[in-house]
Coordinates of C-alpha atoms in Angstrom, one line a residue:
M219 CA 0.0 0.0 0.0
Y220 CA 1.4 3.3 -1.1
Y221 CA 0.3 6.8 -0.2
A222 CA 0.5 10.2 -2.0
I223 CA -0.4 13.5 -0.2
I224 CA -1.2 16.7 -2.0
T225 CA -1.1 19.8 0.2
E226 CA -3.2 22.9 -0.4
Q227 CA -0.1 24.8 -1.6
S228 CA 0.5 22.4 -4.5
R229 CA -0.2 23.3 -8.1
K230 CA -2.6 20.3 -8.2
A231 CA -4.6 21.4 -5.2
K232 CA -7.5 23.0 -7.1
S233 CA -8.0 20.0 -9.4
T234 CA -7.6 17.6 -6.5
R235 CA -10.2 19.6 -4.5
N236 CA -12.6 19.5 -7.4
L237 CA -12.1 15.7 -7.8
Y238 CA -12.7 15.1 -4.1
D239 CA -15.9 17.3 -4.1
Y240 CA -17.1 15.4 -7.2
L241 CA -16.5 12.0 -5.7
K242 CA -18.2 13.0 -2.4
S243 CA -21.3 14.3 -4.1
H244 CA -21.7 11.5 -6.7
Y245 CA -20.9 8.4 -4.7
K246 CA -23.4 6.5 -2.6
Q247 CA -22.9 5.9 1.1
E248 CA -21.6 2.4 0.6
Q249 CA -18.6 3.7 -1.4
Q250 CA -17.7 6.3 1.3
L251 CA -15.4 5.2 4.0
P252 CA -16.5 6.5 7.4
Q253 CA -13.4 5.4 9.4
A254 CA -10.2 7.5 9.6
E255 CA -7.0 6.2 8.1
D256 CA -3.7 7.0 9.8
V257 CA -0.6 6.8 7.5
E258 CA 2.8 8.2 8.5
G259 CA 1.2 10.5 11.1
Y260 CA -1.4 11.9 8.6
I261 CA -5.0 11.2 9.6
G262 CA -7.4 11.1 6.6
Q263 CA -11.0 11.7 7.3
E264 CA -14.1 11.2 5.1
G265 CA -12.6 8.8 2.7
V266 CA -14.0 7.6 -0.7
R267 CA -13.2 4.3 -2.5
I268 CA -12.8 5.3 -6.1
A269 CA -14.8 3.0 -8.5
P270 CA -12.9 1.5 -11.5
Q271 CA -14.9 3.7 -13.9
D272 CA -13.6 6.9 -12.2
R273 CA -10.0 5.9 -11.7
Y274 CA -9.1 7.7 -14.9
R275 CA -9.9 11.0 -13.0
V276 CA -7.0 10.3 -10.6
L277 CA -4.7 9.3 -13.5
N278 CA -5.6 12.6 -15.2
L279 CA -4.2 14.5 -12.2
K280 CA -0.8 13.3 -13.3
L281 CA 0.7 12.9 -9.8
H282 CA 4.1 12.2 -11.3
D283 CA 4.4 15.8 -12.3
E284 CA 4.6 16.7 -8.6
H285 CA 7.2 14.1 -7.6
L286 CA 9.9 16.8 -6.8
S287 CA 7.5 19.4 -5.3
P288 CA 7.9 20.2 -1.6
Y289 CA 4.1 20.3 -1.5
F290 CA 3.7 16.6 -2.5
K291 CA 4.6 13.8 0.0
S292 CA 4.7 10.2 -1.0
D293 CA 6.5 6.9 -0.3
M294 CA 6.6 6.2 -4.0
S295 CA 9.4 6.7 -6.4
L296 CA 8.9 8.3 -9.8
F297 CA 8.7 4.8 -11.3
H298 CA 5.8 3.9 -9.0
L299 CA 4.0 7.1 -9.8
L300 CA 4.3 6.4 -13.5
M301 CA 3.0 2.8 -13.0
I302 CA -0.3 3.9 -11.5
D303 CA -3.0 2.5 -13.8
E304 CA -6.7 1.6 -13.7
Q305 CA -5.9 -1.8 -12.1
A306 CA -4.8 -0.1 -8.8
E307 CA -7.3 0.2 -6.0
I308 CA -7.5 3.9 -5.0
R309 CA -9.0 5.5 -1.9
M310 CA -9.0 9.2 -1.4
Y311 CA -9.2 11.0 2.0
K312 CA -9.4 14.6 3.1
L313 CA -6.6 15.8 5.4
E314 CA -6.4 18.9 7.5
G315 CA -4.1 20.6 5.0
G316 CA -4.7 18.7 1.8
W317 CA -5.8 15.3 0.4
M318 CA -4.3 11.8 0.6
F319 CA -4.5 9.0 -2.0
L320 CA -4.0 5.4 -0.8
L321 CA -3.0 3.1 -3.7
D322 CA -3.0 -0.6 -3.6
G323 CA -1.9 -2.8 -6.5
V324 CA 0.8 -0.5 -8.0
Q325 CA 3.5 -2.4 -9.8
E326 CA 6.6 -2.9 -7.6
A327 CA 9.3 -3.4 -10.3
P328 CA 9.5 -3.4 -14.1
K329 CA 8.1 -6.5 -15.7
P330 CA 10.6 -8.8 -17.5
F331 CA 10.5 -8.7 -21.3
G332 CA 12.1 -10.5 -24.2
N333 CA 12.3 -14.3 -24.9
Q334 CA 14.0 -15.3 -21.7
G335 CA 12.7 -12.4 -19.6
F336 CA 15.4 -9.9 -20.3
D337 CA 16.7 -7.9 -23.2
M338 CA 19.0 -9.8 -25.6
R339 CA 20.8 -6.8 -27.0

């Protein structure tokens, strides 16, 4: 399980806020997570489990653009941020000073390729 936190000072804050408001208003009660989630000292409230048909909205935020920003905190490397796809389970929480994404199912390492699982060059 990986996390990504976007603070209110980030360039992505406005689009993240709009996404969170959209999800909270359009999702039914069973998709909303009432319990708080504590990750690395950050306590997320009012969570939403993002349905597979809406995961592209998170992908369109392009979190990898913020990987060097001081207003973005994550335990993922740039590789992990680039490997986020529709297969990953995504939950989104509101924090006191921003928003937190919890991602499960992100690819850990590059997949082998070629005939024997590696490049023959």
